[in-house]
Amino acid sequence: MKKKKQARPAQKQTEDKPVTLGDFLHADLIKQLKETKNELEVAEKRQKEAEEERKKEERRLKEKNKTFEELLNESEFDWKKFK
């Protein structure tokens, strides 16, 4: 007869955290990188707002310079009914 293998006690698994890039960098460098990231996000936000403002102004000027014919064509009313 074969002997059954005895169950071994569960080995303690060492909870090794995976090595990350942050482990190799100094705290000052990490802080500097985070500040740079925040500055870039703010700059991008300002740029998007400026672009939106420019487009808004462009639309306003285009609307201001429309001819009577363009305004009439864009009107919702069917002006032929009012003749």
mmCIF file with all atom_site columns, N, CA and C in Angstrom, residues 14-80:
data_model
loop_
_atom_site.group_PDB
_atom_site.id
_atom_site.type_symbol
_atom_site.label_atom_id
_atom_site.label_alt_id
_atom_site.label_comp_id
_atom_site.label_asym_id
_atom_site.label_entity_id
_atom_site.label_seq_id
_atom_site.pdbx_PDB_ins_code
_atom_site.Cartn_x
_atom_site.Cartn_y
_atom_site.Cartn_z
_atom_site.occupancy
_atom_site.B_iso_or_equiv
_atom_site.pdbx_formal_charge
_atom_site.auth_seq_id
_atom_site.auth_comp_id
_atom_site.auth_asym_id
_atom_site.auth_atom_id
_atom_site.pdbx_PDB_model_num
ATOM 1   N N  . THR A 1 14 ? 5.850   35.583 1.824   1.00 0.00 ? 14 THR A N  1
ATOM 2   C CA . THR A 1 14 ? 6.317   36.925 2.157   1.00 0.00 ? 14 THR A CA 1
ATOM 3   C C  . THR A 1 14 ? 5.631   37.890 1.223   1.00 0.00 ? 14 THR A C  1
ATOM 4   N N  . GLU A 1 15 ? 5.064   38.898 1.777   1.00 0.00 ? 15 GLU A N  1
ATOM 5   C CA . GLU A 1 15 ? 4.328   39.870 0.979   1.00 0.00 ? 15 GLU A CA 1
ATOM 6   C C  . GLU A 1 15 ? 5.306   40.892 0.410   1.00 0.00 ? 15 GLU A C  1
ATOM 7   N N  . ASP A 1 16 ? 6.017   40.464 -0.597  1.00 0.00 ? 16 ASP A N  1
ATOM 8   C CA . ASP A 1 16 ? 6.945   41.369 -1.266  1.00 0.00 ? 16 ASP A CA 1
ATOM 9   C C  . ASP A 1 16 ? 6.155   42.263 -2.193  1.00 0.00 ? 16 ASP A C  1
ATOM 10  N N  . LYS A 1 17 ? 6.267   43.545 -1.962  1.00 0.00 ? 17 LYS A N  1
ATOM 11  C CA . LYS A 1 17 ? 5.606   44.480 -2.854  1.00 0.00 ? 17 LYS A CA 1
ATOM 12  C C  . LYS A 1 17 ? 6.453   44.591 -4.108  1.00 0.00 ? 17 LYS A C  1
ATOM 13  N N  . PRO A 1 18 ? 5.813   44.704 -5.249  1.00 0.00 ? 18 PRO A N  1
ATOM 14  C CA . PRO A 1 18 ? 6.604   44.860 -6.466  1.00 0.00 ? 18 PRO A CA 1
ATOM 15  C C  . PRO A 1 18 ? 7.387   46.171 -6.420  1.00 0.00 ? 18 PRO A C  1
ATOM 16  N N  . VAL A 1 19 ? 8.564   46.117 -6.934  1.00 0.00 ? 19 VAL A N  1
ATOM 17  C CA . VAL A 1 19 ? 9.418   47.297 -6.940  1.00 0.00 ? 19 VAL A CA 1
ATOM 18  C C  . VAL A 1 19 ? 8.874   48.284 -7.963  1.00 0.00 ? 19 VAL A C  1
ATOM 19  N N  . THR A 1 20 ? 8.707   49.519 -7.545  1.00 0.00 ? 20 THR A N  1
ATOM 20  C CA . THR A 1 20 ? 8.183   50.546 -8.441  1.00 0.00 ? 20 THR A CA 1
ATOM 21  C C  . THR A 1 20 ? 9.241   51.603 -8.685  1.00 0.00 ? 20 THR A C  1
ATOM 22  N N  . LEU A 1 21 ? 8.952   52.421 -9.651  1.00 0.00 ? 21 LEU A N  1
ATOM 23  C CA . LEU A 1 21 ? 9.876   53.511 -9.976  1.00 0.00 ? 21 LEU A CA 1
ATOM 24  C C  . LEU A 1 21 ? 10.006  54.470 -8.803  1.00 0.00 ? 21 LEU A C  1
ATOM 25  N N  . GLY A 1 22 ? 8.912   54.658 -8.075  1.00 0.00 ? 22 GLY A N  1
ATOM 26  C CA . GLY A 1 22 ? 8.921   55.554 -6.926  1.00 0.00 ? 22 GLY A CA 1
ATOM 27  C C  . GLY A 1 22 ? 9.898   55.111 -5.850  1.00 0.00 ? 22 GLY A C  1
ATOM 28  N N  . ASP A 1 23 ? 10.170  53.816 -5.772  1.00 0.00 ? 23 ASP A N  1
ATOM 29  C CA . ASP A 1 23 ? 11.116  53.318 -4.779  1.00 0.00 ? 23 ASP A CA 1
ATOM 30  C C  . ASP A 1 23 ? 12.543  53.763 -5.084  1.00 0.00 ? 23 ASP A C  1
ATOM 31  N N  . PHE A 1 24 ? 12.825  53.996 -6.345  1.00 0.00 ? 24 PHE A N  1
ATOM 32  C CA . PHE A 1 24 ? 14.175  54.381 -6.738  1.00 0.00 ? 24 PHE A CA 1
ATOM 33  C C  . PHE A 1 24 ? 14.402  55.889 -6.705  1.00 0.00 ? 24 PHE A C  1
ATOM 34  N N  . LEU A 1 25 ? 13.319  56.655 -6.733  1.00 0.00 ? 25 LEU A N  1
ATOM 35  C CA . LEU A 1 25 ? 13.443  58.107 -6.798  1.00 0.00 ? 25 LEU A CA 1
ATOM 36  C C  . LEU A 1 25 ? 13.440  58.707 -5.401  1.00 0.00 ? 25 LEU A C  1
ATOM 37  N N  . HIS A 1 26 ? 14.121  59.810 -5.273  1.00 0.00 ? 26 HIS A N  1
ATOM 38  C CA . HIS A 1 26 ? 14.151  60.515 -3.999  1.00 0.00 ? 26 HIS A CA 1
ATOM 39  C C  . HIS A 1 26 ? 12.850  61.305 -3.829  1.00 0.00 ? 26 HIS A C  1
ATOM 40  N N  . ALA A 1 27 ? 12.497  61.580 -2.606  1.00 0.00 ? 27 ALA A N  1
ATOM 41  C CA . ALA A 1 27 ? 11.257  62.284 -2.298  1.00 0.00 ? 27 ALA A CA 1
ATOM 42  C C  . ALA A 1 27 ? 11.228  63.673 -2.947  1.00 0.00 ? 27 ALA A C  1
ATOM 43  N N  . ASP A 1 28 ? 12.384  64.347 -2.968  1.00 0.00 ? 28 ASP A N  1
ATOM 44  C CA . ASP A 1 28 ? 12.441  65.682 -3.570  1.00 0.00 ? 28 ASP A CA 1
ATOM 45  C C  . ASP A 1 28 ? 12.130  65.627 -5.064  1.00 0.00 ? 28 ASP A C  1
ATOM 46  N N  . LEU A 1 29 ? 12.656  64.627 -5.725  1.00 0.00 ? 29 LEU A N  1
ATOM 47  C CA . LEU A 1 29 ? 12.426  64.486 -7.158  1.00 0.00 ? 29 LEU A CA 1
ATOM 48  C C  . LEU A 1 29 ? 10.957  64.156 -7.433  1.00 0.00 ? 29 LEU A C  1
ATOM 49  N N  . ILE A 1 30 ? 10.368  63.315 -6.614  1.00 0.00 ? 30 ILE A N  1
ATOM 50  C CA . ILE A 1 30 ? 8.952   62.976 -6.771  1.00 0.00 ? 30 ILE A CA 1
ATOM 51  C C  . ILE A 1 30 ? 8.096   64.222 -6.579  1.00 0.00 ? 30 ILE A C  1
ATOM 52  N N  . LYS A 1 31 ? 8.415   65.015 -5.566  1.00 0.00 ? 31 LYS A N  1
ATOM 53  C CA . LYS A 1 31 ? 7.675   66.246 -5.302  1.00 0.00 ? 31 LYS A CA 1
ATOM 54  C C  . LYS A 1 31 ? 7.799   67.200 -6.491  1.00 0.00 ? 31 LYS A C  1
ATOM 55  N N  . GLN A 1 32 ? 8.998   67.315 -7.032  1.00 0.00 ? 32 GLN A N  1
ATOM 56  C CA . GLN A 1 32 ? 9.230   68.201 -8.174  1.00 0.00 ? 32 GLN A CA 1
ATOM 57  C C  . GLN A 1 32 ? 8.442   67.724 -9.400  1.00 0.00 ? 32 GLN A C  1
ATOM 58  N N  . LEU A 1 33 ? 8.406   66.435 -9.628  1.00 0.00 ? 33 LEU A N  1
ATOM 59  C CA . LEU A 1 33 ? 7.662   65.894 -10.765 1.00 0.00 ? 33 LEU A CA 1
ATOM 60  C C  . LEU A 1 33 ? 6.158   66.135 -10.610 1.00 0.00 ? 33 LEU A C  1
ATOM 61  N N  . LYS A 1 34 ? 5.645   65.984 -9.403  1.00 0.00 ? 34 LYS A N  1
ATOM 62  C CA . LYS A 1 34 ? 4.221   66.234 -9.165  1.00 0.00 ? 34 LYS A CA 1
ATOM 63  C C  . LYS A 1 34 ? 3.878   67.704 -9.377  1.00 0.00 ? 34 LYS A C  1
ATOM 64  N N  . GLU A 1 35 ? 4.758   68.601 -8.929  1.00 0.00 ? 35 GLU A N  1
ATOM 65  C CA . GLU A 1 35 ? 4.534   70.034 -9.137  1.00 0.00 ? 35 GLU A CA 1
ATOM 66  C C  . GLU A 1 35 ? 4.537   70.371 -10.627 1.00 0.00 ? 35 GLU A C  1
ATOM 67  N N  . THR A 1 36 ? 5.453   69.778 -11.355 1.00 0.00 ? 36 THR A N  1
ATOM 68  C CA . THR A 1 36 ? 5.530   70.008 -12.803 1.00 0.00 ? 36 THR A CA 1
ATOM 69  C C  . THR A 1 36 ? 4.259   69.497 -13.479 1.00 0.00 ? 36 THR A C  1
ATOM 70  N N  . LYS A 1 37 ? 3.777   68.361 -13.044 1.00 0.00 ? 37 LYS A N  1
ATOM 71  C CA . LYS A 1 37 ? 2.553   67.801 -13.603 1.00 0.00 ? 37 LYS A CA 1
ATOM 72  C C  . LYS A 1 37 ? 1.383   68.753 -13.364 1.00 0.00 ? 37 LYS A C  1
ATOM 73  N N  . ASN A 1 38 ? 1.283   69.262 -12.147 1.00 0.00 ? 38 ASN A N  1
ATOM 74  C CA . ASN A 1 38 ? 0.200   70.198 -11.830 1.00 0.00 ? 38 ASN A CA 1
ATOM 75  C C  . ASN A 1 38 ? 0.302   71.468 -12.673 1.00 0.00 ? 38 ASN A C  1
ATOM 76  N N  . GLU A 1 39 ? 1.506   71.986 -12.839 1.00 0.00 ? 39 GLU A N  1
ATOM 77  C CA . GLU A 1 39 ? 1.712   73.185 -13.651 1.00 0.00 ? 39 GLU A CA 1
ATOM 78  C C  . GLU A 1 39 ? 1.303   72.939 -15.100 1.00 0.00 ? 39 GLU A C  1
ATOM 79  N N  . LEU A 1 40 ? 1.638   71.779 -15.640 1.00 0.00 ? 40 LEU A N  1
ATOM 80  C CA . LEU A 1 40 ? 1.262   71.447 -17.010 1.00 0.00 ? 40 LEU A CA 1
ATOM 81  C C  . LEU A 1 40 ? -0.254  71.323 -17.161 1.00 0.00 ? 40 LEU A C  1
ATOM 82  N N  . GLU A 1 41 ? -0.903  70.749 -16.163 1.00 0.00 ? 41 GLU A N  1
ATOM 83  C CA . GLU A 1 41 ? -2.361  70.625 -16.214 1.00 0.00 ? 41 GLU A CA 1
ATOM 84  C C  . GLU A 1 41 ? -3.019  72.004 -16.201 1.00 0.00 ? 41 GLU A C  1
ATOM 85  N N  . VAL A 1 42 ? -2.497  72.916 -15.372 1.00 0.00 ? 42 VAL A N  1
ATOM 86  C CA . VAL A 1 42 ? -3.038  74.275 -15.307 1.00 0.00 ? 42 VAL A CA 1
ATOM 87  C C  . VAL A 1 42 ? -2.810  74.988 -16.636 1.00 0.00 ? 42 VAL A C  1
ATOM 88  N N  . ALA A 1 43 ? -1.629  74.844 -17.202 1.00 0.00 ? 43 ALA A N  1
ATOM 89  C CA . ALA A 1 43 ? -1.321  75.490 -18.481 1.00 0.00 ? 43 ALA A CA 1
ATOM 90  C C  . ALA A 1 43 ? -2.230  74.951 -19.587 1.00 0.00 ? 43 ALA A C  1
ATOM 91  N N  . GLU A 1 44 ? -2.474  73.659 -19.588 1.00 0.00 ? 44 GLU A N  1
ATOM 92  C CA . GLU A 1 44 ? -3.353  73.057 -20.599 1.00 0.00 ? 44 GLU A CA 1
ATOM 93  C C  . GLU A 1 44 ? -4.783  73.572 -20.433 1.00 0.00 ? 44 GLU A C  1
ATOM 94  N N  . LYS A 1 45 ? -5.214  73.698 -19.200 1.00 0.00 ? 45 LYS A N  1
ATOM 95  C CA . LYS A 1 45 ? -6.563  74.208 -18.931 1.00 0.00 ? 45 LYS A CA 1
ATOM 96  C C  . LYS A 1 45 ? -6.695  75.647 -19.424 1.00 0.00 ? 45 LYS A C  1
ATOM 97  N N  . ARG A 1 46 ? -5.687  76.468 -19.147 1.00 0.00 ? 46 ARG A N  1
ATOM 98  C CA . ARG A 1 46 ? -5.701  77.862 -19.620 1.00 0.00 ? 46 ARG A CA 1
ATOM 99  C C  . ARG A 1 46 ? -5.737  77.929 -21.138 1.00 0.00 ? 46 ARG A C  1
ATOM 100 N N  . GLN A 1 47 ? -4.971  77.060 -21.783 1.00 0.00 ? 47 GLN A N  1
ATOM 101 C CA . GLN A 1 47 ? -4.920  77.040 -23.240 1.00 0.00 ? 47 GLN A CA 1
ATOM 102 C C  . GLN A 1 47 ? -6.280  76.657 -23.820 1.00 0.00 ? 47 GLN A C  1
ATOM 103 N N  . LYS A 1 48 ? -6.943  75.675 -23.220 1.00 0.00 ? 48 LYS A N  1
ATOM 104 C CA . LYS A 1 48 ? -8.262  75.266 -23.696 1.00 0.00 ? 48 LYS A CA 1
ATOM 105 C C  . LYS A 1 48 ? -9.273  76.400 -23.517 1.00 0.00 ? 48 LYS A C  1
ATOM 106 N N  . GLU A 1 49 ? -9.205  77.092 -22.385 1.00 0.00 ? 49 GLU A N  1
ATOM 107 C CA . GLU A 1 49 ? -10.114 78.206 -22.143 1.00 0.00 ? 49 GLU A CA 1
ATOM 108 C C  . GLU A 1 49 ? -9.880  79.333 -23.149 1.00 0.00 ? 49 GLU A C  1
ATOM 109 N N  . ALA A 1 50 ? -8.607  79.612 -23.445 1.00 0.00 ? 50 ALA A N  1
ATOM 110 C CA . ALA A 1 50 ? -8.288  80.656 -24.414 1.00 0.00 ? 50 ALA A CA 1
ATOM 111 C C  . ALA A 1 50 ? -8.801  80.281 -25.803 1.00 0.00 ? 50 ALA A C  1
ATOM 112 N N  . GLU A 1 51 ? -8.645  79.032 -26.180 1.00 0.00 ? 51 GLU A N  1
ATOM 113 C CA . GLU A 1 51 ? -9.128  78.560 -27.484 1.00 0.00 ? 51 GLU A CA 1
ATOM 114 C C  . GLU A 1 51 ? -10.648 78.653 -27.551 1.00 0.00 ? 51 GLU A C  1
ATOM 115 N N  . GLU A 1 52 ? -11.317 78.288 -26.473 1.00 0.00 ? 52 GLU A N  1
ATOM 116 C CA . GLU A 1 52 ? -12.776 78.370 -26.429 1.00 0.00 ? 52 GLU A CA 1
ATOM 117 C C  . GLU A 1 52 ? -13.228 79.828 -26.531 1.00 0.00 ? 52 GLU A C  1
ATOM 118 N N  . GLU A 1 53 ? -12.556 80.702 -25.838 1.00 0.00 ? 53 GLU A N  1
ATOM 119 C CA . GLU A 1 53 ? -12.892 82.133 -25.885 1.00 0.00 ? 53 GLU A CA 1
ATOM 120 C C  . GLU A 1 53 ? -12.677 82.694 -27.290 1.00 0.00 ? 53 GLU A C  1
ATOM 121 N N  . ARG A 1 54 ? -11.596 82.262 -27.949 1.00 0.00 ? 54 ARG A N  1
ATOM 122 C CA . ARG A 1 54 ? -11.320 82.729 -29.304 1.00 0.00 ? 54 ARG A CA 1
ATOM 123 C C  . ARG A 1 54 ? -12.415 82.273 -30.266 1.00 0.00 ? 54 ARG A C  1
ATOM 124 N N  . LYS A 1 55 ? -12.828 81.016 -30.139 1.00 0.00 ? 55 LYS A N  1
ATOM 125 C CA . LYS A 1 55 ? -13.882 80.495 -31.007 1.00 0.00 ? 55 LYS A CA 1
ATOM 126 C C  . LYS A 1 55 ? -15.213 81.204 -30.742 1.00 0.00 ? 55 LYS A C  1
ATOM 127 N N  . LYS A 1 56 ? -15.469 81.494 -29.483 1.00 0.00 ? 56 LYS A N  1
ATOM 128 C CA . LYS A 1 56 ? -16.695 82.195 -29.125 1.00 0.00 ? 56 LYS A CA 1
ATOM 129 C C  . LYS A 1 56 ? -16.713 83.594 -29.743 1.00 0.00 ? 56 LYS A C  1
ATOM 130 N N  . GLU A 1 57 ? -15.603 84.282 -29.665 1.00 0.00 ? 57 GLU A N  1
ATOM 131 C CA . GLU A 1 57 ? -15.486 85.622 -30.251 1.00 0.00 ? 57 GLU A CA 1
ATOM 132 C C  . GLU A 1 57 ? -15.613 85.552 -31.772 1.00 0.00 ? 57 GLU A C  1
ATOM 133 N N  . GLU A 1 58 ? -15.026 84.540 -32.367 1.00 0.00 ? 58 GLU A N  1
ATOM 134 C CA . GLU A 1 58 ? -15.112 84.344 -33.818 1.00 0.00 ? 58 GLU A CA 1
ATOM 135 C C  . GLU A 1 58 ? -16.562 84.143 -34.255 1.00 0.00 ? 58 GLU A C  1
ATOM 136 N N  . ARG A 1 59 ? -17.306 83.318 -33.511 1.00 0.00 ? 59 ARG A N  1
ATOM 137 C CA . ARG A 1 59 ? -18.722 83.092 -33.819 1.00 0.00 ? 59 ARG A CA 1
ATOM 138 C C  . ARG A 1 59 ? -19.528 84.384 -33.667 1.00 0.00 ? 59 ARG A C  1
ATOM 139 N N  . ARG A 1 60 ? -19.205 85.159 -32.617 1.00 0.00 ? 60 ARG A N  1
ATOM 140 C CA . ARG A 1 60 ? -19.916 86.405 -32.386 1.00 0.00 ? 60 ARG A CA 1
ATOM 141 C C  . ARG A 1 60 ? -19.699 87.373 -33.541 1.00 0.00 ? 60 ARG A C  1
ATOM 142 N N  . LEU A 1 61 ? -18.450 87.497 -33.988 1.00 0.00 ? 61 LEU A N  1
ATOM 143 C CA . LEU A 1 61 ? -18.151 88.394 -35.107 1.00 0.00 ? 61 LEU A CA 1
ATOM 144 C C  . LEU A 1 61 ? -18.805 87.912 -36.402 1.00 0.00 ? 61 LEU A C  1
ATOM 145 N N  . LYS A 1 62 ? -18.826 86.616 -36.611 1.00 0.00 ? 62 LYS A N  1
ATOM 146 C CA . LYS A 1 62 ? -19.446 86.069 -37.815 1.00 0.00 ? 62 LYS A CA 1
ATOM 147 C C  . LYS A 1 62 ? -20.953 86.348 -37.791 1.00 0.00 ? 62 LYS A C  1
ATOM 148 N N  . GLU A 1 63 ? -21.563 86.175 -36.629 1.00 0.00 ? 63 GLU A N  1
ATOM 149 C CA . GLU A 1 63 ? -22.995 86.448 -36.487 1.00 0.00 ? 63 GLU A CA 1
ATOM 150 C C  . GLU A 1 63 ? -23.282 87.937 -36.712 1.00 0.00 ? 63 GLU A C  1
ATOM 151 N N  . LYS A 1 64 ? -22.405 88.773 -36.240 1.00 0.00 ? 64 LYS A N  1
ATOM 152 C CA . LYS A 1 64 ? -22.576 90.229 -36.366 1.00 0.00 ? 64 LYS A CA 1
ATOM 153 C C  . LYS A 1 64 ? -22.509 90.675 -37.823 1.00 0.00 ? 64 LYS A C  1
ATOM 154 N N  . ASN A 1 65 ? -21.694 90.008 -38.614 1.00 0.00 ? 65 ASN A N  1
ATOM 155 C CA . ASN A 1 65 ? -21.459 90.428 -39.992 1.00 0.00 ? 65 ASN A CA 1
ATOM 156 C C  . ASN A 1 65 ? -22.324 89.700 -41.021 1.00 0.00 ? 65 ASN A C  1
ATOM 157 N N  . LYS A 1 66 ? -23.374 89.031 -40.571 1.00 0.00 ? 66 LYS A N  1
ATOM 158 C CA . LYS A 1 66 ? -24.242 88.325 -41.508 1.00 0.00 ? 66 LYS A CA 1
ATOM 159 C C  . LYS A 1 66 ? -25.081 89.320 -42.310 1.00 0.00 ? 66 LYS A C  1
ATOM 160 N N  . THR A 1 67 ? -25.329 88.932 -43.553 1.00 0.00 ? 67 THR A N  1
ATOM 161 C CA . THR A 1 67 ? -26.173 89.774 -44.414 1.00 0.00 ? 67 THR A CA 1
ATOM 162 C C  . THR A 1 67 ? -27.638 89.470 -44.130 1.00 0.00 ? 67 THR A C  1
ATOM 163 N N  . PHE A 1 68 ? -28.495 90.324 -44.634 1.00 0.00 ? 68 PHE A N  1
ATOM 164 C CA . PHE A 1 68 ? -29.925 90.127 -44.456 1.00 0.00 ? 68 PHE A CA 1
ATOM 165 C C  . PHE A 1 68 ? -30.369 88.811 -45.077 1.00 0.00 ? 68 PHE A C  1
ATOM 166 N N  . GLU A 1 69 ? -29.794 88.484 -46.208 1.00 0.00 ? 69 GLU A N  1
ATOM 167 C CA . GLU A 1 69 ? -30.162 87.237 -46.894 1.00 0.00 ? 69 GLU A CA 1
ATOM 168 C C  . GLU A 1 69 ? -29.816 86.025 -46.026 1.00 0.00 ? 69 GLU A C  1
ATOM 169 N N  . GLU A 1 70 ? -28.642 86.029 -45.418 1.00 0.00 ? 70 GLU A N  1
ATOM 170 C CA . GLU A 1 70 ? -28.248 84.917 -44.559 1.00 0.00 ? 70 GLU A CA 1
ATOM 171 C C  . GLU A 1 70 ? -29.181 84.799 -43.353 1.00 0.00 ? 70 GLU A C  1
ATOM 172 N N  . LEU A 1 71 ? -29.530 85.940 -42.773 1.00 0.00 ? 71 LEU A N  1
ATOM 173 C CA . LEU A 1 71 ? -30.436 85.925 -41.632 1.00 0.00 ? 71 LEU A CA 1
ATOM 174 C C  . LEU A 1 71 ? -31.811 85.405 -42.029 1.00 0.00 ? 71 LEU A C  1
ATOM 175 N N  . LEU A 1 72 ? -32.268 85.819 -43.191 1.00 0.00 ? 72 LEU A N  1
ATOM 176 C CA . LEU A 1 72 ? -33.568 85.385 -43.681 1.00 0.00 ? 72 LEU A CA 1
ATOM 177 C C  . LEU A 1 72 ? -33.585 83.885 -43.949 1.00 0.00 ? 72 LEU A C  1
ATOM 178 N N  . ASN A 1 73 ? -32.503 83.373 -44.533 1.00 0.00 ? 73 ASN A N  1
ATOM 179 C CA . ASN A 1 73 ? -32.407 81.935 -44.829 1.00 0.00 ? 73 ASN A CA 1
ATOM 180 C C  . ASN A 1 73 ? -32.344 81.092 -43.559 1.00 0.00 ? 73 ASN A C  1
ATOM 181 N N  . GLU A 1 74 ? -31.781 81.631 -42.505 1.00 0.00 ? 74 GLU A N  1
ATOM 182 C CA . GLU A 1 74 ? -31.654 80.884 -41.254 1.00 0.00 ? 74 GLU A CA 1
ATOM 183 C C  . GLU A 1 74 ? -32.898 80.977 -40.390 1.00 0.00 ? 74 GLU A C  1
ATOM 184 N N  . SER A 1 75 ? -33.809 81.837 -40.755 1.00 0.00 ? 75 SER A N  1
ATOM 185 C CA . SER A 1 75 ? -35.013 82.045 -39.966 1.00 0.00 ? 75 SER A CA 1
ATOM 186 C C  . SER A 1 75 ? -35.886 80.792 -39.972 1.00 0.00 ? 75 SER A C  1
ATOM 187 N N  . GLU A 1 76 ? -36.583 80.547 -38.853 1.00 0.00 ? 76 GLU A N  1
ATOM 188 C CA . GLU A 1 76 ? -37.441 79.372 -38.733 1.00 0.00 ? 76 GLU A CA 1
ATOM 189 C C  . GLU A 1 76 ? -38.774 79.567 -39.448 1.00 0.00 ? 76 GLU A C  1
ATOM 190 N N  . PHE A 1 77 ? -39.169 80.792 -39.614 1.00 0.00 ? 77 PHE A N  1
ATOM 191 C CA . PHE A 1 77 ? -40.475 81.068 -40.211 1.00 0.00 ? 77 PHE A CA 1
ATOM 192 C C  . PHE A 1 77 ? -40.471 80.819 -41.707 1.00 0.00 ? 77 PHE A C  1
ATOM 193 N N  . ASP A 1 78 ? -41.637 80.440 -42.195 1.00 0.00 ? 78 ASP A N  1
ATOM 194 C CA . ASP A 1 78 ? -41.833 80.308 -43.630 1.00 0.00 ? 78 ASP A CA 1
ATOM 195 C C  . ASP A 1 78 ? -42.435 81.626 -44.089 1.00 0.00 ? 78 ASP A C  1
ATOM 196 N N  . TRP A 1 79 ? -41.582 82.496 -44.596 1.00 0.00 ? 79 TRP A N  1
ATOM 197 C CA . TRP A 1 79 ? -41.995 83.855 -44.914 1.00 0.00 ? 79 TRP A CA 1
ATOM 198 C C  . TRP A 1 79 ? -42.979 83.904 -46.083 1.00 0.00 ? 79 TRP A C  1
ATOM 199 N N  . LYS A 1 80 ? -43.061 82.851 -46.850 1.00 0.00 ? 80 LYS A N  1
ATOM 200 C CA . LYS A 1 80 ? -44.004 82.825 -47.974 1.00 0.00 ? 80 LYS A CA 1
ATOM 201 C C  . LYS A 1 80 ? -45.450 82.817 -47.475 1.00 0.00 ? 80 LYS A C  1
#
